[in-house]
XYZ file of C-alpha atoms in Angstrom:
659
model
C 156.272 -58.977 60.809
C 159.120 -62.423 61.691
C 161.840 -60.328 61.655
C 160.506 -57.705 63.496
C 159.738 -60.554 66.189
C 162.567 -62.109 66.446
C 164.395 -59.078 66.959
C 162.121 -58.852 70.399
C 161.951 -62.308 71.497
C 166.554 -61.698 71.019
C 166.136 -59.017 73.418
C 163.884 -60.617 75.909
C 165.897 -63.882 76.134
C 168.508 -60.999 77.150
C 167.452 -59.547 79.696
C 166.184 -62.793 81.364
C 170.019 -64.211 81.052
C 170.746 -61.587 83.146
C 168.521 -62.168 85.787
C 169.221 -65.628 86.073
C 172.335 -64.703 85.338
C 172.461 -67.258 82.705
C 170.101 -70.461 83.349
C 167.499 -70.443 81.696
C 163.922 -73.197 82.910
C 162.625 -75.455 80.291
C 162.430 -74.149 76.460
C 163.883 -73.733 73.726
C 164.618 -70.428 72.753
C 161.992 -69.243 71.445
C 159.735 -71.110 73.620
C 157.292 -72.504 76.080
C 155.991 -75.283 77.770
C 151.816 -75.102 76.986
C 150.440 -75.779 80.505
C 153.141 -73.893 82.448
C 152.275 -71.226 80.298
C 148.491 -71.755 80.571
C 148.811 -73.107 84.388
C 151.570 -69.980 85.343
C 148.897 -67.384 84.107
C 145.090 -69.349 86.311
C 144.022 -71.605 83.552
C 143.175 -75.641 83.402
C 144.649 -77.149 81.264
C 144.211 -80.659 80.246
C 144.450 -83.520 77.097
C 141.222 -84.845 75.720
C 141.268 -87.098 72.524
C 144.845 -86.122 71.467
C 144.925 -82.823 71.915
C 145.882 -79.674 74.487
C 142.469 -77.898 76.561
C 143.461 -74.516 77.473
C 139.692 -72.698 79.700
C 141.162 -69.698 79.972
C 139.866 -66.099 80.363
C 136.361 -67.298 78.884
C 137.141 -68.743 75.996
C 137.997 -72.717 75.445
C 140.727 -73.651 73.859
C 142.308 -76.711 71.398
C 146.083 -77.761 70.461
C 146.504 -80.016 68.496
C 150.139 -81.592 67.898
C 151.424 -80.759 64.494
C 148.089 -78.583 63.348
C 149.357 -75.568 62.045
C 145.543 -73.693 63.539
C 144.245 -73.585 67.177
C 140.445 -73.816 67.855
C 139.232 -71.261 70.294
C 135.389 -71.463 71.530
C 135.695 -73.619 68.226
C 136.795 -70.315 65.559
C 140.308 -71.313 63.577
C 143.121 -69.279 64.632
C 145.929 -69.066 62.803
C 148.874 -70.701 64.132
C 152.888 -69.297 63.606
C 153.870 -72.896 64.201
C 152.094 -75.747 65.396
C 152.961 -76.407 68.550
C 154.478 -80.093 69.297
C 155.405 -83.133 71.366
C 159.127 -82.521 72.700
C 159.769 -84.984 75.560
C 156.044 -85.274 76.239
C 155.402 -82.077 76.810
C 153.693 -79.384 74.427
C 155.573 -76.688 73.742
C 154.195 -73.032 71.976
C 156.152 -71.721 70.518
C 156.739 -67.293 72.055
C 155.003 -66.115 69.339
C 151.516 -68.417 69.950
C 151.665 -68.267 73.112
C 150.772 -63.813 73.423
C 146.767 -65.864 71.665
C 146.068 -66.251 75.060
C 146.032 -63.101 76.292
C 143.037 -61.772 73.924
C 143.203 -58.407 75.701
C 147.099 -58.157 73.691
C 145.485 -55.666 71.433
C 147.472 -53.480 69.620
C 150.542 -55.110 71.743
C 150.503 -58.605 70.662
C 154.511 -59.043 71.157
C 154.788 -56.907 73.881
C 152.672 -59.506 75.446
C 154.122 -62.477 74.748
C 158.080 -60.443 75.451
C 155.749 -59.780 79.019
C 154.502 -63.291 79.563
C 157.514 -65.105 78.610
C 159.942 -62.920 80.319
C 158.347 -62.881 84.132
C 157.953 -66.919 83.995
C 161.587 -67.326 82.954
C 162.495 -65.194 85.630
C 160.284 -66.939 88.906
C 161.459 -70.392 87.528
C 165.241 -69.504 87.508
C 165.380 -67.164 90.760
C 162.612 -69.723 92.414
C 159.351 -65.774 92.554
C 156.182 -67.408 94.393
C 153.756 -65.205 92.586
C 153.527 -61.435 89.511
C 151.851 -59.588 88.752
C 151.987 -56.864 86.543
C 150.146 -54.217 83.497
C 151.323 -52.398 80.724
C 149.037 -49.922 79.387
C 148.959 -46.596 76.982
C 147.891 -43.218 77.990
C 147.055 -41.819 74.054
C 145.171 -44.759 72.976
C 143.676 -46.380 76.588
C 144.791 -49.854 76.208
C 145.579 -51.552 79.249
C 146.518 -55.016 79.507
C 146.745 -56.845 82.926
C 147.399 -60.338 84.090
C 148.531 -62.262 86.907
C 151.686 -65.092 87.268
C 151.713 -67.745 89.539
C 151.118 -68.283 93.499
C 148.987 -65.833 95.352
C 148.766 -68.295 98.398
C 150.845 -71.497 97.255
C 150.126 -73.578 100.823
C 146.486 -73.003 100.059
C 146.477 -73.387 96.232
C 145.884 -69.809 95.098
C 147.348 -67.929 92.651
C 147.720 -65.030 91.045
C 144.922 -62.546 89.301
C 144.624 -59.323 88.359
C 142.136 -58.962 91.595
C 145.206 -60.201 93.421
C 147.132 -57.427 96.243
C 150.674 -56.865 96.253
C 152.286 -55.322 99.148
C 154.175 -52.385 96.774
C 155.948 -50.758 99.480
C 157.722 -47.328 97.888
C 155.709 -46.787 94.834
C 152.874 -45.435 96.929
C 155.265 -42.859 97.307
C 153.709 -41.095 94.649
C 149.888 -41.643 96.208
C 151.770 -39.462 99.749
C 153.040 -37.091 96.561
C 149.905 -36.661 94.528
C 147.288 -35.501 98.503
C 150.541 -33.589 99.323
C 150.304 -31.089 96.020
C 146.720 -31.247 95.899
C 146.948 -29.379 98.935
C 149.117 -26.977 97.454
C 146.443 -26.496 94.482
C 144.044 -25.283 96.920
C 146.837 -23.412 98.587
C 146.584 -24.932 101.881
C 150.592 -25.613 100.973
C 153.074 -23.885 100.064
C 155.876 -26.565 98.530
C 159.177 -23.378 99.405
C 157.908 -22.915 103.524
C 159.476 -24.607 106.120
C 157.698 -27.125 107.644
C 157.845 -25.587 110.912
C 154.991 -23.281 109.907
C 152.642 -26.372 109.826
C 154.440 -28.805 112.297
C 155.805 -25.878 115.105
C 156.542 -28.521 117.206
C 158.749 -30.595 114.720
C 162.464 -30.883 115.089
C 165.856 -32.658 115.182
C 169.129 -32.183 116.273
C 172.252 -30.921 113.941
C 174.095 -33.049 111.956
C 177.193 -34.696 114.668
C 179.402 -34.495 111.046
C 177.532 -31.774 108.954
C 175.456 -29.555 111.268
C 172.060 -27.465 109.281
C 168.876 -26.908 111.441
C 166.557 -28.533 111.292
C 163.569 -25.421 110.921
C 164.914 -25.172 106.801
C 163.162 -28.445 106.071
C 160.722 -27.346 104.070
C 157.678 -29.227 102.102
C 159.680 -29.688 98.420
C 162.549 -31.311 99.982
C 160.551 -34.103 101.680
C 159.418 -34.589 98.444
C 162.293 -34.866 96.317
C 164.360 -36.456 99.553
C 166.635 -33.240 100.314
C 165.475 -32.766 103.980
C 168.526 -34.318 105.628
C 166.018 -36.610 107.759
C 167.650 -39.541 108.600
C 166.261 -42.732 106.609
C 164.346 -44.470 108.325
C 162.759 -45.147 112.133
C 163.174 -49.429 112.080
C 161.343 -49.254 115.535
C 158.101 -50.656 114.354
C 157.797 -50.283 110.709
C 157.427 -53.944 110.011
C 154.844 -56.190 111.843
C 153.390 -59.194 111.537
C 150.868 -59.943 114.502
C 147.558 -59.657 113.441
C 147.229 -55.012 113.072
C 149.139 -52.285 111.834
C 151.456 -50.893 114.794
C 150.068 -47.201 114.317
C 152.948 -45.781 116.880
C 155.375 -45.840 113.831
C 153.156 -42.726 112.127
C 151.638 -41.549 115.814
C 155.400 -40.680 117.810
C 157.291 -39.949 115.153
C 157.857 -36.529 115.672
C 158.929 -37.058 119.164
C 161.726 -39.864 118.047
C 163.111 -37.535 115.559
C 163.645 -35.005 118.054
C 166.472 -37.684 119.856
C 167.624 -37.514 116.474
C 170.739 -36.282 114.349
C 170.366 -35.210 110.206
C 171.830 -36.796 108.320
C 173.092 -33.346 106.442
C 172.162 -30.219 106.152
C 168.718 -29.827 104.385
C 169.061 -29.350 101.125
C 172.782 -30.142 100.529
C 172.962 -33.504 98.807
C 170.022 -36.199 98.110
C 169.488 -39.132 100.724
C 166.478 -41.628 100.058
C 164.008 -40.459 103.233
C 160.794 -42.414 104.216
C 161.143 -40.738 107.700
C 160.876 -37.160 105.442
C 157.277 -39.215 103.151
C 155.710 -40.452 107.001
C 156.331 -36.930 108.146
C 154.888 -35.679 104.537
C 151.499 -37.912 105.810
C 151.592 -36.097 109.055
C 151.595 -32.667 107.635
C 148.883 -33.481 105.174
C 146.395 -35.263 108.325
C 147.507 -31.828 110.522
C 146.334 -29.178 108.066
C 143.358 -31.027 107.346
C 142.700 -31.275 111.371
C 142.971 -35.091 111.814
C 144.267 -35.291 115.542
C 145.066 -39.515 114.662
C 147.615 -38.515 111.952
C 147.788 -42.763 110.824
C 144.101 -43.096 111.038
C 143.930 -39.452 109.459
C 145.985 -39.992 106.987
C 143.625 -43.566 106.070
C 140.434 -41.536 105.876
C 142.788 -39.090 103.281
C 143.535 -41.114 100.773
C 140.855 -43.289 100.438
C 138.511 -39.954 99.581
C 141.017 -38.162 97.823
C 142.816 -40.433 96.014
C 141.584 -43.962 96.070
C 138.378 -43.241 95.342
C 138.501 -41.047 92.751
C 140.561 -43.054 90.862
C 137.865 -46.556 91.208
C 140.963 -48.225 92.632
C 138.485 -49.456 94.676
C 140.235 -52.466 96.426
C 143.454 -50.985 97.385
C 144.475 -49.396 100.604
C 147.327 -47.705 102.632
C 145.830 -50.169 105.620
C 146.037 -53.497 105.789
C 143.431 -56.054 107.825
C 145.012 -59.253 109.002
C 142.237 -61.229 107.148
C 141.530 -58.860 103.706
C 140.543 -61.278 99.749
C 143.231 -62.011 97.333
C 146.242 -60.693 98.761
C 149.568 -62.332 98.065
C 151.523 -63.799 100.944
C 154.910 -63.088 101.164
C 157.878 -65.631 100.853
C 161.302 -66.000 102.162
C 164.597 -66.457 99.537
C 163.835 -70.828 99.117
C 160.619 -70.151 98.203
C 158.372 -70.821 101.945
C 155.884 -68.650 102.930
C 156.124 -66.824 105.624
C 153.825 -64.269 108.197
C 152.046 -61.888 106.919
C 153.499 -58.246 107.457
C 152.026 -54.729 108.347
C 154.241 -51.964 106.382
C 153.480 -49.320 109.137
C 154.445 -45.906 107.585
C 151.862 -45.131 105.990
C 152.539 -42.380 103.615
C 155.641 -44.489 103.207
C 155.098 -47.146 101.757
C 152.287 -48.879 102.633
C 150.123 -49.070 99.807
C 148.228 -52.245 99.502
C 146.858 -52.774 95.087
C 146.647 -54.708 92.174
C 147.904 -55.345 88.387
C 144.044 -53.631 87.425
C 144.336 -50.711 89.761
C 147.938 -49.918 89.095
C 146.958 -49.785 85.823
C 143.951 -46.773 86.695
C 146.383 -44.982 88.423
C 148.990 -44.685 85.745
C 146.516 -43.696 82.664
C 146.316 -41.156 85.650
C 149.367 -40.295 86.218
C 149.980 -40.284 82.095
C 146.862 -38.997 81.124
C 145.188 -36.080 81.913
C 145.212 -36.827 86.276
C 142.316 -38.564 86.447
C 140.147 -36.131 87.289
C 142.815 -35.810 90.661
C 145.367 -33.402 89.256
C 145.415 -30.785 87.580
C 147.768 -31.900 84.595
C 149.755 -28.706 85.213
C 150.507 -29.631 88.304
C 150.888 -33.426 87.549
C 153.210 -31.837 85.186
C 155.611 -29.680 87.528
C 155.973 -32.662 89.419
C 157.861 -35.393 87.065
C 160.719 -32.766 86.242
C 163.389 -32.954 87.911
C 163.477 -31.042 91.270
C 167.144 -32.059 91.946
C 168.241 -30.049 88.957
C 170.681 -28.019 91.586
C 172.014 -29.836 93.339
C 172.541 -32.744 91.264
C 174.050 -33.026 87.533
C 170.882 -33.057 85.069
C 172.815 -36.702 82.922
C 172.015 -39.047 85.897
C 169.591 -39.821 88.693
C 167.797 -37.146 89.457
C 164.457 -36.025 91.457
C 160.827 -34.604 90.779
C 158.617 -34.379 93.654
C 157.383 -38.171 94.029
C 158.874 -39.402 90.910
C 162.361 -40.917 90.336
C 164.494 -40.758 86.745
C 165.933 -43.778 86.729
C 167.693 -45.740 83.498
C 166.991 -49.463 82.564
C 169.082 -51.662 82.510
C 170.286 -51.056 79.138
C 170.138 -46.776 79.382
C 166.708 -45.574 78.379
C 165.363 -42.453 80.729
C 162.118 -43.436 82.935
C 160.259 -42.068 85.248
C 158.232 -43.810 88.168
C 159.282 -45.394 91.671
C 159.583 -49.059 92.493
C 159.124 -49.939 95.655
C 160.935 -52.924 98.241
C 159.409 -54.341 101.562
C 161.199 -58.048 102.537
C 160.012 -59.642 100.469
C 157.479 -57.980 97.680
C 159.546 -55.955 94.878
C 157.076 -53.091 93.065
C 158.937 -51.431 90.180
C 156.307 -48.825 88.175
C 157.642 -47.272 85.333
C 157.004 -44.635 81.886
C 157.654 -44.055 79.199
C 156.136 -39.510 79.245
C 156.187 -39.299 75.788
C 154.730 -43.101 74.121
C 152.375 -42.573 77.334
C 153.477 -46.117 77.965
C 153.453 -47.415 81.954
C 154.545 -50.788 83.144
C 153.544 -51.894 86.420
C 155.415 -54.962 87.892
C 155.237 -56.761 91.564
C 156.408 -59.768 92.955
C 155.753 -61.536 96.976
C 158.883 -62.693 96.535
C 162.681 -61.868 98.689
C 164.208 -63.643 95.514
C 161.374 -60.806 93.393
C 164.355 -57.988 94.229
C 166.148 -59.462 90.877
C 163.024 -59.774 88.680
C 160.176 -56.638 89.540
C 162.346 -53.710 88.068
C 164.229 -56.058 84.979
C 161.605 -57.168 83.382
C 159.287 -54.197 83.335
C 162.267 -52.334 81.701
C 162.835 -55.409 79.175
C 158.592 -55.005 78.792
C 158.517 -51.200 78.509
C 161.308 -51.378 75.971
C 159.919 -53.980 73.849
C 156.009 -52.045 73.848
C 158.243 -48.792 73.290
C 159.983 -51.246 70.002
C 156.339 -52.526 69.200
C 154.570 -48.635 69.298
C 157.388 -46.780 67.660
C 158.950 -49.352 64.705
C 162.595 -48.356 67.150
C 164.195 -49.872 69.563
C 165.104 -46.493 72.076
C 168.903 -45.770 72.190
C 171.081 -46.142 75.264
C 170.898 -43.236 77.087
C 174.212 -41.621 76.903
C 176.854 -40.906 80.498
C 178.770 -38.130 78.431
C 176.672 -34.882 77.867
C 179.804 -33.754 76.246
C 180.920 -36.030 72.555
C 184.405 -34.823 72.593
C 185.461 -35.796 76.249
C 188.261 -37.724 76.095
C 190.966 -38.367 78.804
C 193.557 -35.742 79.277
C 197.250 -35.734 81.167
C 198.051 -32.925 84.301
C 201.184 -31.888 85.123
C 202.708 -31.538 88.230
C 201.912 -28.638 89.083
C 198.104 -29.531 88.233
C 197.764 -32.314 90.196
C 199.580 -30.928 93.158
C 197.130 -28.270 92.767
C 194.201 -30.293 92.976
C 194.943 -32.479 95.708
C 196.543 -29.098 97.687
C 191.751 -27.915 96.833
C 190.564 -31.141 97.630
C 192.568 -33.486 98.865
C 191.644 -35.348 101.938
C 189.127 -38.222 103.468
C 185.494 -38.369 101.551
C 182.761 -40.671 103.796
C 180.835 -41.844 100.778
C 177.289 -42.931 102.352
C 177.434 -45.690 102.143
C 180.913 -46.770 99.760
C 182.712 -45.482 103.152
C 185.395 -43.195 104.177
C 188.047 -43.158 101.170
C 191.210 -41.069 101.265
C 191.766 -38.595 98.955
C 195.224 -38.615 97.647
C 198.779 -38.230 95.230
C 199.983 -41.846 94.728
C 202.862 -41.987 91.996
C 202.270 -39.113 90.314
C 197.885 -39.944 90.097
C 195.294 -39.016 91.768
C 193.562 -42.025 94.093
C 191.325 -42.589 96.309
C 192.159 -44.778 98.727
C 190.759 -47.230 101.328
C 193.203 -49.857 103.105
C 194.687 -51.613 100.412
C 192.063 -50.774 97.815
C 193.317 -47.927 95.361
C 191.157 -46.892 92.082
C 193.352 -45.212 90.032
C 191.707 -41.162 88.953
C 192.013 -40.323 85.598
C 191.336 -36.301 84.655
C 189.182 -36.215 81.748
C 188.421 -33.272 79.102
C 185.329 -31.765 81.508
C 187.331 -31.624 84.808
C 186.110 -34.725 86.282
C 188.172 -37.448 86.556
C 186.561 -41.582 85.976
C 187.802 -44.380 87.597
C 186.772 -48.012 87.767
C 183.860 -47.420 89.682
C 182.465 -44.799 88.505
C 183.168 -40.550 87.138
C 183.581 -38.384 90.056
C 183.205 -34.578 90.555
C 184.657 -32.609 92.144
C 183.808 -28.875 93.877
C 183.631 -26.626 96.500
C 181.327 -25.404 98.016
C 180.509 -23.009 100.768
C 183.913 -23.547 101.535
C 183.480 -27.025 101.813
C 185.043 -29.960 99.575
C 181.936 -32.100 97.396
C 182.859 -35.340 95.455
C 179.828 -37.103 93.273
C 180.139 -40.113 92.344
C 177.918 -41.183 89.678
C 177.334 -44.362 88.711
C 174.757 -46.197 86.351
C 172.783 -43.938 86.514
C 173.210 -42.966 90.725
C 175.016 -40.154 92.561
C 176.803 -40.370 95.474
C 177.456 -37.688 97.139
C 180.669 -37.339 99.482
C 180.847 -34.516 101.856
C 185.305 -34.331 102.573
C 186.207 -34.880 106.870
C 189.221 -33.212 108.042
C 189.467 -35.506 111.372
C 191.307 -38.263 110.697
C 189.656 -39.699 113.967
C 187.312 -40.760 111.252
C 189.317 -43.460 109.829
C 190.778 -45.245 113.884
C 188.765 -46.344 116.338
C 188.950 -45.455 120.153
C 191.253 -47.268 122.095
C 187.917 -50.068 124.102
C 185.571 -49.961 120.740
C 187.458 -54.351 121.289
C 183.838 -54.541 124.018
C 181.301 -54.107 120.979
C 182.973 -56.338 118.711
C 180.123 -59.326 117.979
C 177.204 -60.495 116.137
C 173.879 -57.997 117.139
C 170.764 -60.192 116.301
C 167.339 -57.763 115.517
C 165.360 -57.216 118.796
C 161.560 -56.674 119.039
C 160.780 -53.557 120.702
C 157.357 -53.982 120.437
C 154.839 -56.780 119.445
C 155.332 -58.419 116.191
C 158.466 -55.881 115.046
C 159.854 -57.516 111.767
C 163.695 -57.609 110.861
C 164.030 -55.866 108.462
C 167.249 -56.149 108.476
C 167.565 -58.975 110.251
C 171.382 -59.167 111.843
C 174.612 -57.230 112.009
C 178.120 -57.889 112.434
C 180.356 -55.588 114.326
C 184.171 -56.224 113.615
C 187.755 -54.603 113.558
C 189.979 -54.697 109.943
C 193.228 -54.559 109.897
C 193.914 -51.033 110.032
C 192.436 -50.825 112.745
C 188.910 -49.289 111.367
C 185.182 -49.687 112.796
C 183.713 -52.114 110.719
C 179.510 -53.331 110.151
C 178.677 -56.029 108.573
C 174.666 -55.095 107.918
C 172.325 -58.791 106.957
C 169.323 -57.658 104.812
C 167.409 -60.090 103.582
C 169.698 -62.452 102.383
C 171.920 -59.207 100.597
C 175.592 -59.018 102.701
C 176.491 -55.339 102.888
C 179.871 -54.486 104.955
C 180.466 -51.217 105.029
C 182.582 -49.260 107.513
C 181.859 -46.879 110.946
C 182.282 -43.396 111.403
C 183.380 -42.266 114.424
C 182.889 -38.062 115.456
C 182.753 -36.436 118.386
C 181.771 -38.965 120.179
C 179.877 -40.547 118.174
C 179.548 -43.400 116.305
C 177.417 -43.201 112.922
C 176.983 -45.503 109.757
C 176.790 -43.728 106.759
C 174.604 -40.441 108.013
C 172.985 -42.411 110.588
C 174.127 -41.859 114.588
C 174.693 -45.214 116.163
C 174.599 -45.737 119.880
C 175.949 -48.548 122.079
C 175.137 -49.578 125.456
C 174.376 -52.332 127.630
C 172.203 -53.458 129.353
C 171.946 -56.570 132.294
C 175.237 -56.723 130.665
C 174.335 -57.276 127.447
C 175.982 -55.301 124.800
C 173.486 -53.879 122.285
C 173.160 -51.512 119.838
C 170.211 -48.810 118.663
C 170.099 -48.498 114.519
C 168.151 -46.603 112.871
C 166.107 -46.815 115.968
C 165.870 -51.162 115.900
C 167.659 -52.654 119.131
C 170.167 -55.234 118.145
C 171.258 -56.873 121.482
C 174.978 -59.541 120.535
C 174.552 -63.472 121.255
């Protein structure tokens, strides 16, 4: 057991080091401060007659320095190592810390790993509150615990009932609601959505064309519809309540917007597509108000049947026991309301997310049939993306952990709130982690991945092997002749638009195929399976209906690119200088909140128009495209204008005004 535990501890420590960039909190490896641990989990700690007393989860603990046993409610519990006093602090071993959590059941080492990794990560990155749940649907095991503060101003700690905004993790709930209607014969997955919403329409992509009449329900569920990603007007507000127009007005707004690509051609995450699914469900069920109808639909068809009594897609201003939001510096910020209900407004807690995970990993919990649930978890983008890379089911994402363990689930991000829910389908183990601080973006996913792997170790007795990126074990570098390279460039050479990665030129340079962007040159090394290797990832090329397409595989993610033959997209036209400057997000409705805080428009040294996005402390410089008189960011068109002598920018429905 000791050898096993050291293995677990080593992986947990490695995960923390990865998350925190090598910064460790105030305990030696394998140890933690007893008071810090207990109080972070909501316990009351005191010193009595030279011993540390801990009142936690209805139990009274007494830890005496240098004694081999602790007392729990007066009964001796053998410790692996006595607690010690280090520089005036009581220190407990990583393993013995699990004793505080009486419901750790068959996963004491996993719980110890969860506690240590979560607390160390929170301490290192200033995350104010975190909640977590671990389940094993095959045995009925559940463990849930909160850490830190839901409201540090008023001293309210997180517990397993504290509500967090789980953001896009709520898309799985939406998918369940849609598939219930499929089971009832009210929806055909492969029918165009205009069969159900005749007034739905969008303009063709200004670059790639496409017909919105071809968007199907399945495409909405697996993010291949081509519907633009976000409508930022009122997507998040902070004034007293929800803005219903984000949902109720979406059809009118989409009618003025262009598709990102022809339906079914590629994969692109689309919150608007999921909001449209909510409209679709409520329309079929006869609701006139899509916003209010979706609240009722989710409550009656999904949440109440599972016993998720406090979870909801609707937030009221005075909702009790809810985690307040915190900024990068740990300062409490205004309550926010996510208004795209079907895309990411779900509020839930560790206890109730455990119920949801049991249903998803079990027989559906009575809300969906086992056969339908299994079908949803299958990959439904197989014809679009290579099977060994990121893919999507119906509501479920298939993503590897940092160490390559294949998982199924869905995460979520909403400014200050960051969530991860992941499963190992074979073992029936699921992990949910949610945080209430901007810096939680670096915590939720790594912690969830580490805990899931530890649970697999403890249940199965082995560490999951890292997923191999190549499907061919004999994949090697090869040499192409000059004639072969020339033929490859003749067929596939040109300009490729890689979304957020920008526009790159595929060309021959010094006898090598390269991708070039300004001064950046990426040599492409031919591989035996026909792909090309580069420092940025693995590139494949194919012709689809006469269109050259390249797919970049990197870190389990696929970035598709389409060749654009018009050189005009690379250079800004004359007069673009008038739009250069810093633009700040400007509310259009009361309480409109900045998902993107600021954008900077500039020209680089080659005359290319550039946009730099400031979002939750993250800076993302991206080239702007220009095609047939239109500007676009990735595949989303944007519009410059002048109002009252001041330059403005419409970006995904958000209004930005130049300083």
